[in-house]
Short mmCIF file of C-alpha atoms and ligand atoms in Angstrom, two decimals:
data_model
loop_
_atom_site.label_atom_id
_atom_site.label_comp_id
_atom_site.label_asym_id
_atom_site.label_seq_id
_atom_site.Cartn_x
_atom_site.Cartn_y
_atom_site.Cartn_z
CA MET A 1 -65.54 -83.27 -4.21
CA HIS A 2 -64.82 -85.72 -7.00
CA ILE A 3 -68.04 -87.12 -8.46
CA PHE A 4 -68.32 -90.25 -10.59
CA LEU A 5 -71.33 -89.35 -12.71
CA THR A 6 -73.08 -91.86 -14.96
CA GLY A 7 -75.14 -90.52 -17.84
CA GLY A 8 -73.20 -87.26 -18.10
CA ALA A 9 -73.86 -87.18 -21.86
CA GLY A 10 -77.62 -87.12 -21.27
CA TYR A 11 -79.93 -84.21 -20.58
CA ILE A 12 -80.00 -84.01 -16.77
CA GLY A 13 -76.50 -85.48 -16.36
CA SER A 14 -74.91 -82.94 -18.71
CA VAL A 15 -76.36 -79.92 -16.94
CA THR A 16 -75.50 -81.34 -13.51
CA THR A 17 -71.92 -81.97 -14.67
CA GLU A 18 -71.68 -78.35 -15.79
CA CYS A 19 -73.12 -77.02 -12.49
CA LEU A 20 -70.81 -79.24 -10.41
CA LEU A 21 -67.77 -78.00 -12.36
CA ASP A 22 -68.92 -74.39 -12.03
CA ALA A 23 -69.15 -74.93 -8.26
CA GLY A 24 -65.52 -76.12 -8.15
CA HIS A 25 -66.06 -79.88 -8.00
CA LYS A 26 -64.31 -82.47 -10.13
CA VAL A 27 -66.36 -84.77 -12.36
CA THR A 28 -65.66 -88.08 -14.09
CA VAL A 29 -68.42 -88.87 -16.56
CA PHE A 30 -69.11 -92.55 -17.25
CA ASP A 31 -71.42 -92.92 -20.25
CA SER A 32 -71.91 -95.47 -23.04
CA LEU A 33 -73.02 -92.79 -25.54
CA GLU A 34 -75.82 -95.14 -26.57
CA LEU A 35 -78.35 -92.35 -26.09
CA GLY A 36 -76.22 -89.44 -24.92
CA HIS A 37 -74.09 -87.07 -26.97
CA ARG A 38 -70.33 -86.64 -26.79
CA ALA A 39 -70.81 -82.90 -27.32
CA ALA A 40 -73.04 -82.72 -24.25
CA ILE A 41 -70.15 -83.65 -21.95
CA ASP A 42 -68.55 -80.56 -20.49
CA PRO A 43 -64.92 -80.51 -21.72
CA ARG A 44 -63.73 -79.76 -18.17
CA ALA A 45 -64.89 -83.24 -17.07
CA THR A 46 -62.90 -86.45 -17.46
CA PHE A 47 -64.76 -88.82 -19.75
CA ILE A 48 -64.71 -92.62 -19.59
CA GLN A 49 -66.81 -94.34 -22.24
CA GLY A 50 -68.25 -97.53 -20.86
CA ASP A 51 -71.34 -99.63 -20.37
CA LEU A 52 -72.87 -100.15 -16.92
CA LEU A 53 -73.86 -103.65 -17.98
CA VAL A 54 -70.19 -104.61 -18.27
CA ARG A 55 -69.43 -105.25 -14.60
CA GLU A 56 -65.64 -105.19 -14.91
CA ALA A 57 -65.66 -101.97 -16.92
CA VAL A 58 -67.56 -100.16 -14.16
CA ARG A 59 -65.32 -101.58 -11.47
CA GLU A 60 -62.15 -100.62 -13.33
CA ALA A 61 -63.39 -97.12 -14.11
CA MET A 62 -64.32 -96.44 -10.51
CA ALA A 63 -61.10 -97.91 -9.14
CA SER A 64 -59.08 -95.77 -11.55
CA VAL A 65 -60.55 -92.48 -10.28
CA ARG A 66 -61.47 -93.29 -6.64
CA PRO A 67 -64.26 -90.69 -6.37
CA ASP A 68 -65.85 -89.26 -3.22
CA ALA A 69 -69.39 -89.91 -4.43
CA VAL A 70 -71.50 -91.34 -7.23
CA MET A 71 -74.37 -89.66 -9.08
CA HIS A 72 -76.33 -92.12 -11.16
CA PHE A 73 -78.28 -90.59 -14.06
CA ALA A 74 -77.75 -93.24 -16.74
CA ALA A 75 -81.02 -95.08 -17.36
CA TYR A 76 -83.73 -95.75 -19.89
CA ALA A 77 -86.56 -93.35 -19.13
CA LEU A 78 -89.41 -93.72 -21.61
CA VAL A 79 -92.61 -94.85 -19.94
CA GLY A 80 -94.24 -96.00 -23.20
CA GLU A 81 -91.21 -97.98 -24.34
CA SER A 82 -91.01 -99.65 -20.92
CA MET A 83 -94.55 -100.98 -21.42
CA GLU A 84 -93.48 -102.51 -24.76
CA ASN A 85 -90.14 -103.86 -23.58
CA PRO A 86 -90.11 -104.21 -19.78
CA LEU A 87 -87.05 -106.48 -19.54
CA LYS A 88 -84.90 -103.93 -21.32
CA TYR A 89 -85.74 -101.52 -18.49
CA PHE A 90 -85.08 -103.95 -15.65
CA ARG A 91 -81.80 -105.10 -17.20
CA ASN A 92 -80.41 -101.62 -17.67
CA ASN A 93 -81.92 -99.72 -14.76
CA VAL A 94 -81.54 -102.44 -12.14
CA THR A 95 -78.59 -104.61 -13.23
CA GLY A 96 -76.53 -101.61 -14.33
CA GLY A 97 -77.17 -100.00 -10.94
CA ILE A 98 -76.09 -103.15 -9.10
CA HIS A 99 -72.78 -103.13 -10.96
CA LEU A 100 -72.28 -99.57 -9.86
CA VAL A 101 -72.90 -100.40 -6.19
CA GLU A 102 -70.55 -103.40 -6.46
CA ALA A 103 -67.86 -101.11 -7.85
CA MET A 104 -68.47 -98.68 -4.97
CA GLU A 105 -68.15 -101.46 -2.43
CA ALA A 106 -64.87 -102.59 -4.02
CA THR A 107 -63.52 -99.02 -4.01
CA GLY A 108 -64.93 -97.94 -0.64
CA VAL A 109 -67.22 -95.18 -1.98
CA LYS A 110 -70.34 -94.55 0.15
CA LYS A 111 -72.35 -91.62 -1.17
CA PHE A 112 -74.87 -92.44 -3.88
CA ILE A 113 -77.17 -89.80 -5.39
CA PHE A 114 -79.82 -91.65 -7.36
CA SER A 115 -82.02 -90.18 -10.13
CA SER A 116 -85.40 -91.52 -9.14
CA THR A 117 -88.78 -90.36 -10.33
CA CYS A 118 -92.30 -89.45 -9.34
CA ALA A 119 -93.25 -92.42 -11.55
CA THR A 120 -92.40 -94.64 -8.54
CA TYR A 121 -95.65 -93.42 -6.91
CA GLY A 122 -97.98 -94.50 -9.73
CA TYR A 123 -101.42 -92.87 -9.36
CA PRO A 124 -100.97 -90.71 -6.26
CA ASP A 125 -103.37 -90.90 -3.33
CA ARG A 126 -103.15 -87.17 -2.79
CA ILE A 127 -101.81 -83.96 -4.29
CA PRO A 128 -99.39 -82.32 -3.61
CA MET A 129 -97.27 -85.45 -3.31
CA THR A 130 -95.09 -85.99 -0.25
CA GLU A 131 -92.27 -88.53 -0.04
CA ASP A 132 -94.23 -90.84 2.25
CA LEU A 133 -96.98 -91.62 -0.28
CA PRO A 134 -97.34 -95.30 -1.16
CA GLN A 135 -95.13 -96.30 -4.08
CA ASN A 136 -97.18 -98.35 -6.53
CA PRO A 137 -95.70 -97.82 -9.99
CA VAL A 138 -97.95 -98.40 -12.98
CA ASN A 139 -95.25 -99.01 -15.60
CA PRO A 140 -91.98 -100.95 -15.77
CA TYR A 141 -89.95 -97.74 -15.90
CA GLY A 142 -91.26 -96.59 -12.51
CA GLU A 143 -91.00 -100.14 -11.17
CA SER A 144 -87.34 -100.40 -12.24
CA LYS A 145 -86.53 -97.16 -10.40
CA LEU A 146 -88.40 -98.31 -7.29
CA MET A 147 -86.64 -101.68 -7.35
CA PHE A 148 -83.32 -99.93 -7.39
CA GLU A 149 -84.35 -97.62 -4.53
CA ARG A 150 -85.09 -100.77 -2.51
CA ILE A 151 -81.76 -102.34 -3.48
CA LEU A 152 -80.03 -99.20 -2.28
CA LEU A 153 -81.86 -99.38 1.07
CA TRP A 154 -80.44 -102.88 1.57
CA ALA A 155 -77.03 -101.68 0.42
CA GLN A 156 -77.35 -98.95 3.07
CA GLU A 157 -78.22 -101.41 5.79
CA ARG A 158 -75.76 -104.15 4.87
CA ILE A 159 -72.78 -102.44 3.27
CA GLY A 160 -72.96 -98.87 4.49
CA ILE A 161 -73.89 -97.14 1.21
CA GLN A 162 -75.41 -93.68 1.87
CA PRO A 163 -78.17 -93.28 -0.71
CA VAL A 164 -80.19 -90.18 -1.55
CA PHE A 165 -83.22 -90.72 -3.79
CA LEU A 166 -84.06 -87.64 -5.81
CA ARG A 167 -87.53 -88.18 -7.23
CA TYR A 168 -87.82 -85.84 -10.19
CA PHE A 169 -91.04 -84.43 -11.51
CA ASN A 170 -90.95 -83.02 -15.09
CA ALA A 171 -87.43 -81.83 -15.90
CA CYS A 172 -87.32 -79.11 -18.56
CA GLY A 173 -85.58 -75.92 -19.70
CA ALA A 174 -81.85 -75.63 -20.44
CA SER A 175 -78.65 -74.01 -19.26
CA GLU A 176 -76.85 -71.61 -21.62
CA ARG A 177 -74.87 -74.44 -23.17
CA TYR A 178 -76.67 -77.73 -22.51
CA GLY A 179 -80.24 -78.71 -23.29
CA GLU A 180 -82.67 -81.44 -24.19
CA ASP A 181 -81.89 -83.55 -27.27
CA HIS A 182 -83.63 -86.93 -27.21
CA ASN A 183 -84.13 -89.19 -30.19
CA PRO A 184 -86.99 -89.90 -30.40
CA GLU A 185 -88.32 -86.86 -28.54
CA THR A 186 -91.48 -87.61 -26.60
CA HIS A 187 -91.59 -84.82 -24.01
CA LEU A 188 -94.15 -82.05 -24.14
CA ILE A 189 -92.04 -78.89 -23.97
CA PRO A 190 -89.41 -79.78 -26.62
CA LEU A 191 -92.17 -81.02 -28.94
CA ILE A 192 -94.05 -77.73 -28.52
CA VAL A 193 -90.82 -75.87 -29.31
CA PHE A 194 -90.40 -77.98 -32.49
CA VAL A 195 -93.85 -76.81 -33.61
CA ALA A 196 -92.90 -73.17 -32.93
CA GLN A 197 -89.74 -73.73 -35.00
CA GLY A 198 -91.77 -75.12 -37.89
CA ARG A 199 -90.19 -78.58 -37.56
CA ARG A 200 -93.60 -80.10 -36.80
CA ASP A 201 -97.10 -79.06 -37.94
CA HIS A 202 -98.88 -79.28 -34.62
CA ILE A 203 -98.72 -80.54 -31.07
CA LYS A 204 -101.03 -83.38 -30.08
CA ILE A 205 -102.86 -82.97 -26.78
CA PHE A 206 -103.14 -86.45 -25.32
CA GLY A 207 -106.64 -86.34 -23.85
CA THR A 208 -108.97 -83.50 -22.83
CA ASP A 209 -111.25 -85.53 -20.56
CA TYR A 210 -109.05 -85.76 -17.45
CA ASP A 211 -110.33 -84.72 -14.06
CA THR A 212 -108.69 -81.28 -14.19
CA PRO A 213 -110.15 -77.78 -14.77
CA ASP A 214 -109.44 -77.74 -18.53
CA GLY A 215 -109.48 -81.53 -18.95
CA THR A 216 -105.77 -81.84 -19.83
CA CYS A 217 -103.13 -83.47 -17.59
CA ILE A 218 -101.40 -81.42 -14.93
CA ARG A 219 -97.66 -81.77 -14.29
CA ASP A 220 -95.04 -80.06 -12.15
CA TYR A 221 -92.35 -78.63 -14.47
CA ILE A 222 -88.97 -78.09 -12.86
CA HIS A 223 -86.06 -76.19 -14.39
CA ILE A 224 -83.06 -78.38 -15.15
CA VAL A 225 -80.61 -75.99 -13.46
CA ASP A 226 -82.68 -76.05 -10.26
CA LEU A 227 -82.68 -79.84 -10.45
CA ALA A 228 -78.89 -79.84 -10.84
CA GLN A 229 -78.49 -77.57 -7.80
CA ALA A 230 -80.47 -80.03 -5.67
CA HIS A 231 -77.89 -82.72 -6.55
CA ILE A 232 -75.05 -80.50 -5.39
CA LEU A 233 -76.81 -79.82 -2.08
CA ALA A 234 -77.55 -83.54 -1.66
CA VAL A 235 -73.97 -84.62 -2.26
CA THR A 236 -72.21 -81.93 -0.25
CA GLY A 237 -74.38 -82.29 2.85
CA ASP A 238 -74.68 -85.31 5.10
CA HIS A 239 -78.00 -86.54 3.74
CA THR A 240 -79.82 -89.76 3.09
CA GLY A 241 -83.42 -90.61 2.17
CA ALA A 242 -85.93 -89.47 -0.47
CA PHE A 243 -86.67 -85.98 -1.77
CA ASN A 244 -89.30 -84.94 -4.28
CA LEU A 245 -87.97 -82.37 -6.72
CA GLY A 246 -90.65 -80.18 -8.20
CA ASN A 247 -91.90 -76.61 -7.79
CA GLY A 248 -95.18 -77.52 -6.15
CA ASN A 249 -97.08 -75.79 -8.98
CA GLY A 250 -99.09 -77.75 -11.49
CA TYR A 251 -99.66 -76.64 -15.09
CA SER A 252 -101.99 -78.30 -17.55
CA VAL A 253 -100.91 -79.30 -21.06
CA GLN A 254 -103.18 -76.53 -22.37
CA GLU A 255 -101.53 -73.97 -20.09
CA VAL A 256 -98.05 -75.04 -21.19
CA ILE A 257 -99.04 -74.57 -24.85
CA GLU A 258 -100.49 -71.12 -24.10
CA VAL A 259 -97.34 -69.96 -22.28
CA ALA A 260 -95.24 -71.28 -25.18
CA ARG A 261 -97.35 -69.26 -27.67
CA GLU A 262 -96.68 -66.15 -25.61
CA VAL A 263 -92.94 -66.84 -25.23
CA THR A 264 -92.24 -67.78 -28.85
CA GLY A 265 -94.74 -65.51 -30.59
CA HIS A 266 -95.77 -68.45 -32.77
CA PRO A 267 -99.34 -69.76 -33.03
CA ILE A 268 -98.43 -73.44 -32.18
CA PRO A 269 -101.43 -75.30 -33.61
CA ALA A 270 -102.72 -78.04 -31.31
CA GLN A 271 -104.88 -81.07 -32.05
CA VAL A 272 -106.76 -83.17 -29.55
CA ALA A 273 -105.66 -86.82 -29.65
CA GLU A 274 -106.37 -90.01 -27.71
CA ARG A 275 -105.19 -90.34 -24.13
CA ARG A 276 -101.71 -91.78 -23.80
CA PRO A 277 -101.88 -94.96 -21.68
CA GLY A 278 -100.56 -94.64 -18.14
CA ASP A 279 -100.90 -90.84 -17.73
CA PRO A 280 -102.17 -89.85 -14.27
CA ASP A 281 -104.47 -86.76 -14.17
CA ARG A 282 -102.15 -84.78 -11.90
CA LEU A 283 -98.59 -85.13 -10.62
CA VAL A 284 -97.55 -82.23 -8.42
CA ALA A 285 -94.77 -82.33 -5.84
CA ALA A 286 -94.78 -81.19 -2.26
CA ALA A 287 -91.13 -80.10 -2.34
CA ASP A 288 -91.05 -78.77 1.23
CA LYS A 289 -88.74 -81.53 2.43
CA ALA A 290 -86.04 -80.70 -0.14
CA ARG A 291 -86.32 -77.01 0.79
CA ARG A 292 -86.23 -77.67 4.51
CA VAL A 293 -83.62 -80.42 4.70
CA LEU A 294 -81.37 -79.72 1.70
CA GLY A 295 -81.88 -75.95 1.82
CA TRP A 296 -82.97 -76.11 -1.84
CA GLN A 297 -84.37 -72.91 -3.34
CA PRO A 298 -85.42 -73.24 -6.97
CA GLN A 299 -84.33 -70.07 -8.80
CA HIS A 300 -86.43 -70.54 -11.95
CA PRO A 301 -89.85 -71.76 -10.78
CA ASP A 302 -91.79 -69.74 -13.32
CA LEU A 303 -93.05 -71.70 -16.34
CA LYS A 304 -92.42 -68.72 -18.61
CA THR A 305 -88.71 -68.73 -17.69
CA ILE A 306 -88.51 -72.49 -18.17
CA ILE A 307 -90.04 -72.33 -21.64
CA THR A 308 -87.98 -69.24 -22.56
CA ASP A 309 -84.80 -71.17 -21.73
CA ALA A 310 -85.91 -74.26 -23.69
CA TRP A 311 -86.81 -72.03 -26.66
CA ARG A 312 -83.51 -70.15 -26.51
CA TRP A 313 -81.50 -73.39 -26.44
CA HIS A 314 -83.37 -74.97 -29.34
CA GLN A 315 -83.03 -71.75 -31.35
CA ALA A 316 -79.27 -71.67 -30.65
CA TYR A 317 -78.89 -75.41 -31.43
CA PRO A 318 -81.61 -76.20 -33.99
CA GLU A 319 -80.01 -79.57 -34.75
CA GLY A 320 -79.43 -80.30 -31.07
CA TYR A 321 -75.97 -81.76 -30.58
CA ALA A 322 -75.68 -82.90 -34.19
CA ASN A 323 -73.51 -79.89 -35.06
N1 UFG B 401 -98.21 -84.70 -23.74
C1 UFG B 401 -99.06 -84.31 -24.75
N2 UFG B 401 -98.58 -84.32 -26.03
C2 UFG B 401 -97.30 -84.69 -26.34
C3 UFG B 401 -96.42 -85.09 -25.29
C4 UFG B 401 -96.91 -85.08 -24.00
O1 UFG B 401 -100.22 -83.99 -24.51
O2 UFG B 401 -96.95 -84.70 -27.52
C5 UFG B 401 -98.69 -84.67 -22.37
C6 UFG B 401 -98.58 -85.99 -21.64
O3 UFG B 401 -99.72 -86.77 -21.90
C7 UFG B 401 -98.44 -85.54 -20.20
C8 UFG B 401 -97.70 -84.20 -20.29
O4 UFG B 401 -97.87 -83.78 -21.64
O5 UFG B 401 -99.69 -85.31 -19.66
C9 UFG B 401 -96.24 -84.31 -20.00
O6 UFG B 401 -95.71 -85.38 -20.80
P1 UFG B 401 -94.15 -85.68 -20.91
O7 UFG B 401 -94.03 -86.85 -21.82
O8 UFG B 401 -93.42 -84.44 -21.22
O9 UFG B 401 -93.74 -86.08 -19.44
P2 UFG B 401 -94.36 -87.21 -18.49
O10 UFG B 401 -95.11 -86.47 -17.42
O11 UFG B 401 -95.10 -88.25 -19.18
O12 UFG B 401 -93.04 -87.94 -18.04
C10 UFG B 401 -92.16 -87.40 -17.13
C11 UFG B 401 -90.76 -87.95 -17.40
C12 UFG B 401 -90.72 -89.43 -17.14
C13 UFG B 401 -91.27 -89.71 -15.77
C14 UFG B 401 -92.64 -89.13 -15.65
C15 UFG B 401 -93.23 -89.36 -14.31
O13 UFG B 401 -90.39 -87.71 -18.72
O14 UFG B 401 -89.41 -89.89 -17.24
O15 UFG B 401 -92.58 -87.74 -15.86
O16 UFG B 401 -94.61 -89.52 -14.45
F1 UFG B 401 -91.36 -91.03 -15.53
#
């Protein structure tokens, strides 16, 4: 298939581009390079630099390649920043997405694989989290993703778009070549790796008074290559609807730090800090639907493998994509 992939210079988009190409598909990456890296785009892909907010640019790009399907990764994704600047999130994550659907309608493309998030659920009613839980986001980031899910449902009903919502839990790890390079970095695993590399003094643990066995937040960490494979299954099959993508295993912040100490052989000093606003105690996926319907089988569910791969990538590329 030929996939029009937005955000292919970003973390999840770059690894998915690589996996699609490895599987024999063709990829056109559409990315503004505002946050992504040119070096993160697999050289086997066609690259069109452009901004989703420029309606005509999206339409022209899509018309020029006439893809079979769209995968939409490009978005702002920092929960904290979305609380400070909500309109920035709605403009980019909603308006940019609308331009993409308009371009699909003009070109006659139907399949839309959307990078959604467990943040659309807000504080979950129950754990593990199934796709039918109420969606009550507690930050503008999650709200922007939910709004766009709803827009896609109307686009399905009224203009025949076939959307798949992939609701990611915590993406982490790396492929051999592509990994996580955000600026600023806010995610737990890369920050822990920076401490092991001596680039930071310590890792802050945001709160030890949560309702969990060790008091630190529990998350479901999913290997980036497994996440990418779920996209390939979603686009090549005849699917629509929502799928949670996680391993179904929760690890606390404290447990992640301990596994990282073991993997890296470094002490990784940690300091207890204030809670970060908006962090639910636990977010753990019930990923049975993705396994059953998509036939998804995560190959790297073990946290030790995930952290080993993140560590290996950051050791191989200590400056990220800068070099
Ligand atoms: N944490 C720390 N110290 C840090 C960084 C993070 O203790 O320096 C904690 C957080 O409080 C949280 C856990 O580690 O409990 C994981 O935090 P991340 O920032 O790595 O990931 P989040 O779970 O906050 O966010 C991820 C994605 C978001 C998505 C969200 C859904 O990055 O895009 O899951 O809740 F919206």
